[in-house]
Coordinates of C-alpha atoms (C1' of nucleotides) in Angstrom, one line a residue:
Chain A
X1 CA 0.0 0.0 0.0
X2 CA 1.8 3.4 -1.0
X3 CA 1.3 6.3 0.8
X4 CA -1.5 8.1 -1.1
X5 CA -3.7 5.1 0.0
X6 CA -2.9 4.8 3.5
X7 CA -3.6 8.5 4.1
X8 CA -7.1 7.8 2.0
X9 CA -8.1 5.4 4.6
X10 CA -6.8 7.6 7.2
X11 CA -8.3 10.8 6.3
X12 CA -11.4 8.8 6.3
X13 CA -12.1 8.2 9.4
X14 CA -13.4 11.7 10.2
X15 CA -16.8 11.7 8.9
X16 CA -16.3 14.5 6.7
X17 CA -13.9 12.9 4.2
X18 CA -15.9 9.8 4.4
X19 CA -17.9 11.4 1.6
X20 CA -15.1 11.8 -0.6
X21 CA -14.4 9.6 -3.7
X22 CA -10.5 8.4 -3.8
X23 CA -10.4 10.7 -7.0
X24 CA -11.6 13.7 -4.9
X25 CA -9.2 12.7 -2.2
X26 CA -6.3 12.4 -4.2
X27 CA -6.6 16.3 -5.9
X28 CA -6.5 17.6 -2.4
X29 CA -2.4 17.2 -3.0
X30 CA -2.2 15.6 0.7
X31 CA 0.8 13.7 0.1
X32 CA 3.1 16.6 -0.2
X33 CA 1.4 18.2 3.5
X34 CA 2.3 14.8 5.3
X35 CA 4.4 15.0 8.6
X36 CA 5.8 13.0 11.2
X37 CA 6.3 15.4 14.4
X38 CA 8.0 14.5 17.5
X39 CA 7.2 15.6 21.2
X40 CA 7.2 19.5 21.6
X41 CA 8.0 20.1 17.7
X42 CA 5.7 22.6 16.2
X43 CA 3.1 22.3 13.5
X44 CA 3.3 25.6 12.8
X45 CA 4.6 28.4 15.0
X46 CA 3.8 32.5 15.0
X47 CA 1.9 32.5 11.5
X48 CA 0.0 35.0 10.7
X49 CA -0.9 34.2 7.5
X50 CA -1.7 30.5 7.4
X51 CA -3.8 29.0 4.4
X52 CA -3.9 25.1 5.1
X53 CA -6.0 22.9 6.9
X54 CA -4.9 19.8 9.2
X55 CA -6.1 16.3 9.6
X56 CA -4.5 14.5 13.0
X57 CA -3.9 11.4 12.6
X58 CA -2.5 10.1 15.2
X59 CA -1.4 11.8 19.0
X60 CA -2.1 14.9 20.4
X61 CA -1.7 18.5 19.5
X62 CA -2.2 21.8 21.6
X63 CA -3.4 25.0 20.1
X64 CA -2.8 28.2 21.1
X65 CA -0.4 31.6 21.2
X66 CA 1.9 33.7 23.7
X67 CA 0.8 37.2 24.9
X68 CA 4.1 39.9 25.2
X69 CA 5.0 38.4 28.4
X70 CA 5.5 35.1 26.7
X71 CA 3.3 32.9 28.5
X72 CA 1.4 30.6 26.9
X73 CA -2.3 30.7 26.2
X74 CA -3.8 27.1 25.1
X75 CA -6.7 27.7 23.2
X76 CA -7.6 24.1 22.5
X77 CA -6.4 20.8 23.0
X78 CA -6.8 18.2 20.3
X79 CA -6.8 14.4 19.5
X80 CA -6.4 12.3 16.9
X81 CA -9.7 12.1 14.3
X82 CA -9.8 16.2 14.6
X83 CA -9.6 18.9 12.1
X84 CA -7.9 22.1 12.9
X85 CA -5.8 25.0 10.9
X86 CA -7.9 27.6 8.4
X87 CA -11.1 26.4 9.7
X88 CA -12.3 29.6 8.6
X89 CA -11.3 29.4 5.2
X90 CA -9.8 32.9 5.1
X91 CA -6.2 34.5 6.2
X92 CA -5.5 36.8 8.8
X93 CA -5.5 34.9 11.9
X94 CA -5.8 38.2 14.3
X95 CA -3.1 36.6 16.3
X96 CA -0.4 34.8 16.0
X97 CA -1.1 30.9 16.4
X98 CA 0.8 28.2 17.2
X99 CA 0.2 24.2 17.0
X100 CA 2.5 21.9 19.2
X101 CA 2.8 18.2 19.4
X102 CA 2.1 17.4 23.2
X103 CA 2.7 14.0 25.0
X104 CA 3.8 11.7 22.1
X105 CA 4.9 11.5 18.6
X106 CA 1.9 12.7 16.2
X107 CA 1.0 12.3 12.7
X108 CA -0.4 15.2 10.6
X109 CA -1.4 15.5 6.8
X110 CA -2.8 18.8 5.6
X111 CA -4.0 20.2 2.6
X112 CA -4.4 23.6 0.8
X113 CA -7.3 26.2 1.5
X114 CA -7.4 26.7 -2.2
X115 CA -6.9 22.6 -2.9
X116 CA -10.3 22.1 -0.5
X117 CA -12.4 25.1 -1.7
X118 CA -11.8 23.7 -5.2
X119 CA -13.3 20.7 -3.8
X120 CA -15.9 22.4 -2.1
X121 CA -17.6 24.1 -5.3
X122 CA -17.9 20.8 -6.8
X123 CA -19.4 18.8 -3.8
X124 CA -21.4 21.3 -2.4
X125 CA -22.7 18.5 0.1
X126 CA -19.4 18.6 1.1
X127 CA -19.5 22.2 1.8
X128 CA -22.7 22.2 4.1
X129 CA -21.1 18.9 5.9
X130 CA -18.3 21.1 6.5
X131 CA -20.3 24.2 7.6
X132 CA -22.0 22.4 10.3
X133 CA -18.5 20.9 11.3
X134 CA -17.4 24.9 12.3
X135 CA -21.0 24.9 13.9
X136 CA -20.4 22.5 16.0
X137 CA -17.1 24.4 17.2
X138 CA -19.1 27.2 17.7
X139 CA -21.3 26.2 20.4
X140 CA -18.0 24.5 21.6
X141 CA -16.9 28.2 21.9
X142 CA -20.1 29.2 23.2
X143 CA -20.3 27.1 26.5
X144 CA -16.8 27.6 27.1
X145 CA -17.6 32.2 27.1
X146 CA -20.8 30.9 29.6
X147 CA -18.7 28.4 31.6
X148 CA -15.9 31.4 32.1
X149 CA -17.8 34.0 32.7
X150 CA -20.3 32.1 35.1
X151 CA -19.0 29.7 37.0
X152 CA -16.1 29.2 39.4
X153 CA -13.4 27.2 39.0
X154 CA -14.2 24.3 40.3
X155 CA -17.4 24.2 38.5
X156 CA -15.0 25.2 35.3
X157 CA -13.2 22.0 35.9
X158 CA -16.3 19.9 36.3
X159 CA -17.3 21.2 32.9
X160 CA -14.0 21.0 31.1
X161 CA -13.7 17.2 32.5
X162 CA -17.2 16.3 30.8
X163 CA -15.8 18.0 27.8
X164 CA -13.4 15.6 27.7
X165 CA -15.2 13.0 28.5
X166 CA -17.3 13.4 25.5
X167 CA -14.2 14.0 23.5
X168 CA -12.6 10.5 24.3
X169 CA -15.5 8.2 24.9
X170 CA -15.7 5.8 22.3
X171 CA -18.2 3.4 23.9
X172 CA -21.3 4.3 25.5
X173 CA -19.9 3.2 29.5
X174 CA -20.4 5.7 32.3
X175 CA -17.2 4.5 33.5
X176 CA -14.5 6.2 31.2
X177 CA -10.2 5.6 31.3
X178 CA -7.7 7.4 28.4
X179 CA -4.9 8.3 28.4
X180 CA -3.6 11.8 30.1
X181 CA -2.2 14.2 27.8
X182 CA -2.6 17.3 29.5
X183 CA -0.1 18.7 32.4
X184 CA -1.9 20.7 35.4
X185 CA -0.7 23.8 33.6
X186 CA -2.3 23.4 30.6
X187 CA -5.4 22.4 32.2
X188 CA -5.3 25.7 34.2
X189 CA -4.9 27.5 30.6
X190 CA -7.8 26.0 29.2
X191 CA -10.1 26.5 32.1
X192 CA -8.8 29.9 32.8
X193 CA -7.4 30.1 36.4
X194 CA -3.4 29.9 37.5
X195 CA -1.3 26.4 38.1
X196 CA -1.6 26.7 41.8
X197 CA -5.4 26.9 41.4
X198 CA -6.1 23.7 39.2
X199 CA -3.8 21.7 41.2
X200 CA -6.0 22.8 44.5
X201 CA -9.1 21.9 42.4
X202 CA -8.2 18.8 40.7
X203 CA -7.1 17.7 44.0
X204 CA -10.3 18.7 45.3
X205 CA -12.4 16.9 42.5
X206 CA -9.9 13.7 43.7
X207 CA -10.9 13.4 47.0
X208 CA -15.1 13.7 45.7
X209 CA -14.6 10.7 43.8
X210 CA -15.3 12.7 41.0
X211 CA -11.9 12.3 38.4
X212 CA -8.6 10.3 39.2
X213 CA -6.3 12.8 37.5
X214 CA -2.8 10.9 37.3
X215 CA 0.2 11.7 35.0
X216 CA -0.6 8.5 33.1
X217 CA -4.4 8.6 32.6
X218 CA -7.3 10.1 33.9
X219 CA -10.5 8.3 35.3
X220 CA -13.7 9.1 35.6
X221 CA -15.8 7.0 37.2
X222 CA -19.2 8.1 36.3
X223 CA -19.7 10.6 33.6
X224 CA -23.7 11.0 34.6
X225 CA -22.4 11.7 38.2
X226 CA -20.2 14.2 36.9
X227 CA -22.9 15.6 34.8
X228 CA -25.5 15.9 37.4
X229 CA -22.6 17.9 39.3
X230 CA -22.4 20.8 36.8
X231 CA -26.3 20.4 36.8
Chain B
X1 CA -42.8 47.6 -5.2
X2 CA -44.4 44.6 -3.3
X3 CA -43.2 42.9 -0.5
X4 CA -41.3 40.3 -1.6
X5 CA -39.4 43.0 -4.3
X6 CA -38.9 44.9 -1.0
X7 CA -37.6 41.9 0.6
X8 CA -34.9 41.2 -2.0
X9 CA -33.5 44.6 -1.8
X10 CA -33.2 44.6 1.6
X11 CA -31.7 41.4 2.3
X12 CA -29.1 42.3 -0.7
X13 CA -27.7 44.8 2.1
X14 CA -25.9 41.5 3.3
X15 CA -22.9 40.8 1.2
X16 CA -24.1 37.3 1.4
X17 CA -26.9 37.6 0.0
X18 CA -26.0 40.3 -2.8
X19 CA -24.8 36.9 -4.8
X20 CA -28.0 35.2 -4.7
X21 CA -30.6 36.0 -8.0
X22 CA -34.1 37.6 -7.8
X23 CA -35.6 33.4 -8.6
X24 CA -33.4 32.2 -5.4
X25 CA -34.1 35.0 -3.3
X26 CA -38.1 33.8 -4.1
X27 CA -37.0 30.4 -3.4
X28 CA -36.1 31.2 0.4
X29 CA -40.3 31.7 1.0
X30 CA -38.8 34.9 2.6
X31 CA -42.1 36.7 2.6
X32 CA -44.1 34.1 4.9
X33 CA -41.1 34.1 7.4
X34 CA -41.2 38.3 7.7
X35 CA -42.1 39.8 11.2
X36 CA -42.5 43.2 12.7
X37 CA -41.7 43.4 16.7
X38 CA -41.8 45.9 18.8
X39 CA -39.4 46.6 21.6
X40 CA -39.3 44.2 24.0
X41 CA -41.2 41.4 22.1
X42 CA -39.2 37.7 21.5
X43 CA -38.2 36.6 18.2
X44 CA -37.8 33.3 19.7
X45 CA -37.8 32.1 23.1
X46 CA -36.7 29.0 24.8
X47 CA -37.2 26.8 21.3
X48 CA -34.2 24.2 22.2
X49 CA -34.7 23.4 18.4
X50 CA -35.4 26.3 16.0
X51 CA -34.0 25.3 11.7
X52 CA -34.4 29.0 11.0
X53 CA -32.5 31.8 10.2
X54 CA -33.0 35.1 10.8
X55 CA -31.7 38.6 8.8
X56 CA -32.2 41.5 10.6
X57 CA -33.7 44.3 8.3
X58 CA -33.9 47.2 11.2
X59 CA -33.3 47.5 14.6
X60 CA -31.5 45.5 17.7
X61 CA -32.0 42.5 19.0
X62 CA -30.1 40.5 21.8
X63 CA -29.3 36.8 22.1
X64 CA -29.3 35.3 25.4
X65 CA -30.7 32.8 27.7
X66 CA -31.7 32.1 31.4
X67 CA -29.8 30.8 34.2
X68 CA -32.5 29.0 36.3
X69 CA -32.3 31.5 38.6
X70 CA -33.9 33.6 35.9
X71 CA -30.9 35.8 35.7
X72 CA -30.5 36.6 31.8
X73 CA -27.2 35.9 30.1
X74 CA -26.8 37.9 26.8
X75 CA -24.8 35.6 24.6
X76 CA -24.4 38.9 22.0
X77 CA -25.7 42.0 20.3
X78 CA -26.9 42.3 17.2
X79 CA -28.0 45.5 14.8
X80 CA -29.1 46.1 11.1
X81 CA -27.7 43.9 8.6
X82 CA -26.9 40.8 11.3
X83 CA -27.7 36.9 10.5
X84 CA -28.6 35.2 13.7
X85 CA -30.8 32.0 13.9
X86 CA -29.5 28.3 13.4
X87 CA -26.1 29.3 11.9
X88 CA -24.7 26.1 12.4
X89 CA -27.7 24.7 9.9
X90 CA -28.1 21.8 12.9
X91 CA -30.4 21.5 15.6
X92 CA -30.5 20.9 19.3
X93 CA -28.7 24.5 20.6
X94 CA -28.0 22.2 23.5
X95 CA -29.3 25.4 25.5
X96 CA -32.7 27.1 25.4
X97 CA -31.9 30.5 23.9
X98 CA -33.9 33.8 23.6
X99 CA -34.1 36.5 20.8
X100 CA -35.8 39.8 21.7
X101 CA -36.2 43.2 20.5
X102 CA -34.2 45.9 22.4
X103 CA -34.5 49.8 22.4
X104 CA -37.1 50.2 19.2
X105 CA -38.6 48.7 17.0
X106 CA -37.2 45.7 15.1
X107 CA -37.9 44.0 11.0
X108 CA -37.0 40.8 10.9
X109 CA -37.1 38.3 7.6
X110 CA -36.3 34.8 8.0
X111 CA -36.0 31.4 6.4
X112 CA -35.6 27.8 7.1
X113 CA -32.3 26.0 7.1
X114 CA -34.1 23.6 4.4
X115 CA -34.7 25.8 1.8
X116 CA -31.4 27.6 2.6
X117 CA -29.5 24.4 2.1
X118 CA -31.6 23.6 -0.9
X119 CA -30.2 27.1 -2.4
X120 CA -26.0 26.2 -1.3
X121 CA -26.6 23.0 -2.9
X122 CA -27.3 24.7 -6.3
X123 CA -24.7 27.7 -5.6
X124 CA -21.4 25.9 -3.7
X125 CA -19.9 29.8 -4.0
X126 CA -22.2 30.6 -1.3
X127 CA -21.8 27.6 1.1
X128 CA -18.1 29.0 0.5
X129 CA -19.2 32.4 1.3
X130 CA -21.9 31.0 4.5
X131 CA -19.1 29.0 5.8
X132 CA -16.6 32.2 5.8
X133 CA -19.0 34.1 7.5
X134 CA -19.4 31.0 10.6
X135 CA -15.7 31.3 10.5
X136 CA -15.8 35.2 11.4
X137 CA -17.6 34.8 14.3
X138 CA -15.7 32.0 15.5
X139 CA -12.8 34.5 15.2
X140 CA -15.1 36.7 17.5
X141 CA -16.1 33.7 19.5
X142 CA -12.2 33.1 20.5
X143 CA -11.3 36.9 20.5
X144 CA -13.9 37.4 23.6
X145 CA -12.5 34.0 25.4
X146 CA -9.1 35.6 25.1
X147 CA -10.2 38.7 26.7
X148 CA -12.6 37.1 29.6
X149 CA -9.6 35.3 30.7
X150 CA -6.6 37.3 30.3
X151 CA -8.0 40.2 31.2
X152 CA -9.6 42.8 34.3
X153 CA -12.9 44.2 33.8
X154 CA -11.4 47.3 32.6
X155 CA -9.6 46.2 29.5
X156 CA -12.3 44.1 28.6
X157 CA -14.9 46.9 28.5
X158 CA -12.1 48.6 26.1
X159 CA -12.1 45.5 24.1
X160 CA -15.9 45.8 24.0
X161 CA -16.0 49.3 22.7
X162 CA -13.3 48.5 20.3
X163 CA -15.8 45.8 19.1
X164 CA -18.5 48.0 19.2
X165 CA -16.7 50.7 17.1
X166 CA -16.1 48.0 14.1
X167 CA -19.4 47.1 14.5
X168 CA -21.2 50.3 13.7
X169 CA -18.1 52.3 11.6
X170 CA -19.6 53.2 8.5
X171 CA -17.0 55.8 7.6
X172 CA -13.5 55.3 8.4
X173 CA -13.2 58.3 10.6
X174 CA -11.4 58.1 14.1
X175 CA -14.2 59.6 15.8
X176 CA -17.4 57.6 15.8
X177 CA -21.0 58.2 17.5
X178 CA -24.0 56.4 16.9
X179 CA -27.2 55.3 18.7
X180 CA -27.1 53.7 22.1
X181 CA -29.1 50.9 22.6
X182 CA -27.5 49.3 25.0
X183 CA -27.8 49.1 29.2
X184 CA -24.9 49.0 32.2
X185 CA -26.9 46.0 32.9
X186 CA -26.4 44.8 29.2
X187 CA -23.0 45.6 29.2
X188 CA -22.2 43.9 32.3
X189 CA -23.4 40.8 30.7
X190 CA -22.0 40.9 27.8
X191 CA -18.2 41.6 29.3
X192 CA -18.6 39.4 32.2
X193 CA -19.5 41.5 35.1
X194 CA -21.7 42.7 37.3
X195 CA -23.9 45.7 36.6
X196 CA -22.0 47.6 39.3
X197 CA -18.9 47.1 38.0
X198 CA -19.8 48.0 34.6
X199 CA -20.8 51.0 35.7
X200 CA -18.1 52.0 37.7
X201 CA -15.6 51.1 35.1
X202 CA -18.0 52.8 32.1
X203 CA -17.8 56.3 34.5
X204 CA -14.0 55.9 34.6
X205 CA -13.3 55.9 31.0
X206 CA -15.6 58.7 30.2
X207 CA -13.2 59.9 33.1
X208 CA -10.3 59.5 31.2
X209 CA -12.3 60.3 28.2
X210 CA -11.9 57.4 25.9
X211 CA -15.6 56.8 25.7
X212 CA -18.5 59.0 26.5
X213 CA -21.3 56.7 27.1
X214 CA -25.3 58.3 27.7
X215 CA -28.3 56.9 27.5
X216 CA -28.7 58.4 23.9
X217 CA -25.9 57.8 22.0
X218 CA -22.1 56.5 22.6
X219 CA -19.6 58.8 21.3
X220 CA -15.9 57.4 20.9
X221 CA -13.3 60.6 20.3
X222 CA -10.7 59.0 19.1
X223 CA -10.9 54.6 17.7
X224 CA -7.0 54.6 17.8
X225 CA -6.3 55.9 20.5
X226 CA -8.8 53.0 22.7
X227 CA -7.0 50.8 20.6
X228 CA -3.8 51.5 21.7
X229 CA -5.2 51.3 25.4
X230 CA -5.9 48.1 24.4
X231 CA -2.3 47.2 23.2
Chain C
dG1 C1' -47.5 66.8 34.8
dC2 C1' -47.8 63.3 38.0
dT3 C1' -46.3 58.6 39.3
dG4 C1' -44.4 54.1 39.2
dT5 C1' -40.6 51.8 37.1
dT6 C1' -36.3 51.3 35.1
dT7 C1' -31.6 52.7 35.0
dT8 C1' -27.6 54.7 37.1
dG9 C1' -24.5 56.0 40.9
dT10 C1' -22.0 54.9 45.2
dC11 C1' -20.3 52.6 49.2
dG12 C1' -18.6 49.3 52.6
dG13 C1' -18.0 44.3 53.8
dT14 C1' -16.6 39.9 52.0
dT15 C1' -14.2 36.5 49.2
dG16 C1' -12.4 33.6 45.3
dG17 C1' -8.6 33.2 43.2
dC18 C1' -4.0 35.4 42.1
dC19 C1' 0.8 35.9 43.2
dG20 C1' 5.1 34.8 44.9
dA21 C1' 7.8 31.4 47.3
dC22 C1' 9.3 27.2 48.5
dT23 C1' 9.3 21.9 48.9
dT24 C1' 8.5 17.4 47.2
dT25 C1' 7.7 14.2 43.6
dT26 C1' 8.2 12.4 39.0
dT27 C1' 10.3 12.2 34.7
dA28 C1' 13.9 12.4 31.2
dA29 C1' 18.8 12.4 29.9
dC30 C1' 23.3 10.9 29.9
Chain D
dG1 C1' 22.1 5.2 38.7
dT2 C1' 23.0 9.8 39.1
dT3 C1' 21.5 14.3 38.0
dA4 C1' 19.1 18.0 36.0
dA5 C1' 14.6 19.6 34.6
dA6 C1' 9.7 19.5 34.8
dA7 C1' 5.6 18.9 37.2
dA8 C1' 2.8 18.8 41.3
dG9 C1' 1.7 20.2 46.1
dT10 C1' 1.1 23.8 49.7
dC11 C1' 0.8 28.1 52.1
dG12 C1' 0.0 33.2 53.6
dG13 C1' -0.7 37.8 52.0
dC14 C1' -3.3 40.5 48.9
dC15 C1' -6.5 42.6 45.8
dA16 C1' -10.1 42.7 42.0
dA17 C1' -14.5 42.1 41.7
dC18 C1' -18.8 40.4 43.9
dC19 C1' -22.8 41.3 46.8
dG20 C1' -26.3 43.7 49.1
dA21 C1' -28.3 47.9 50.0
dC22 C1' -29.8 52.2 49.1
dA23 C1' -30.4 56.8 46.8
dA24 C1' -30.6 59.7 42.9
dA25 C1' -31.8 60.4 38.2
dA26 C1' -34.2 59.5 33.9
dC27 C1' -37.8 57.6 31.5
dA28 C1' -42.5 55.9 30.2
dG29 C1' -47.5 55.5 30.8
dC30 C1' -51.6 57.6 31.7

DNA sequence: GCTGTTTTGTCGGTTGGCCGACTTTTTAAC
DNA sequence: GTTAAAAAGTCGGCCAACCGACAAAACAGC
């Protein structure tokens, strides 16, 4: 099997390019956007100006940029099976973005703006698929500004943990085991409060019963009981 | 000029719709979907499942929900020319949400996300175009995450007049006034405050005058000069 | 123009979470 | 297996923003 075809099968696994026809697949020019990325190497790093779009394929990937201080500011977390880059089909970022391999090695193929909008206009299907794919991130976005601005921390956590829940759950279980990926820090970054804080919380979620947070995996014993915390 | 001819000019306001022909413009059954409301009066309310958009011909509306306390949470703001409605063309908002009329009167037209899809699967250009414009406000989305958690109240109502001023710039003038039709209370919500808060922080920049801020209209001296506040 | 209601202004008491600062534990590298 | 680096745990002082409470001002309805 060469390489165009593994990355056919590959790609579709994510329910959008399950659509397309190998033909299709093949004029989106993946080969030449394939990578192999080790621990802490960057997708892409301070571009402001970014036209492609990226298909994980394997490990894990954090999102985000550095404010003039130079601390970091995670803006999303991802997994294999996701979709991330010019989501929004159009340049200028606003800020400069980055997109670093966390935890283990990961494997990325990515593809042109232009290459995929060609597509688009000929499998318009395609294009409403895709729509409702950055509608979905929308309302990711949208609980995440009420979560923020509403809650306290350790309600925060309690809501980024079902997040991620949802994210890795594969079978339908209430009881749910993956691997960890994610330090304290960057936990903290997502949910919006400092280190110390999310160590204190997580910590605090441990002792409930709640999440078994460990450098390994994390454990949560019952997603509905989780749920019914955040009410 | 009927109402439907009167309908097609004025959704052609929208650079969205400015693509789409007289026959698909009809094709949208625009006219049975047209409402008047006065101020006050819901759009929508608590529909968990609403396959509708909306184009707002005149006026302002706001987007929120209710905690179960019965506190309102503006999710955002919108004024002449917006789209609002099921923009991710899928159902369950996963939280009841509200549309209302603010300040005065409001024209609203609207459509299904049926015979919307029906029209991008003819014209792929404007699922392009549709899916550009979900990928703005997720720009806007992540923008106002950014500033909720990096940032004191103060900064943040900065950012909010900075958005504001973009929002309603017509001209490209550094000064800009236009109609107020928003609240402290409003504003609160929509930075992530209280109304006290607001209010104290709203009296400080007019202090400082980087915003002047009555009941009538807001007035902004100088849009380059917030910005650089804003760094 | 009067009156009830909404909006705005202001002020102390209280607190959630920040900010160092430091220690212990775990991991990675040679 | 030693050692340096990274991650996790803990604590006291501090402050931004919340909360309740109330008064003044502006508006809307009749």
């Amino acid at each position: 099997m060469n390489i165009e075809d593994s990355n056919f099968i590959l790609l579709r696994q994510h329910r959008l390019f399950r659509q397309l026809t190998y033909k299709e697949c093949s004029e989106l020019n993946i080969v030449s956007g394939f990578m192999n990325k080790k621990k802490n190497e960057f997708i892409y790093l301070n571009s402001l100006r970014n036209d492609r779009l990226y298909f994980l394929k394997k490990g894990y990937i954090k999102i985000g940029s550095y404010d003039k201080e130079g601390n970091e500011k995670i803006k999303e977390v991802l997994s294999q099976g996701d979709i991330f880059g010019q989501l929004t089909l159009e340049g200028d970022t606003g800020e400069q973005e980055f997109a670093q391999v966390i935890k283990s090695e990961a494997q990325i193929c990515s593809f042109t703006v232009e290459d995929f909008e060609r597509i688009l206009m000929k499998r318009p299907d395609l294009a409403i698929s895709f729509t409702k794919l950055v509608g979905l991130k929308i309302k990711g976005l949208q609980s995440r500004i009420t979560s923020i601005m509403y809650k306290d921390v350790k309600a925060r956590l309690v809501d980024f943990f079902i997040y991620l829940a949802h994210k890795e759950r594969k079978e339908t279980a209430d009881e749910l085991v993956f691997k960890n990926y994610l330090t304290h820090a960057e936990v903290a970054s997502l949910v919006g409060c400092t280190r110390q804080t999310a160590t204190t919380f997580i910590n605090k979620l441990e002792e409930e019963g709640l999440v078994e947070f460990t450098r390994h995996h994390i454990r949560i014993p019952s997603i509905s009981k989780l749920q019914s915390m955040a009410n």
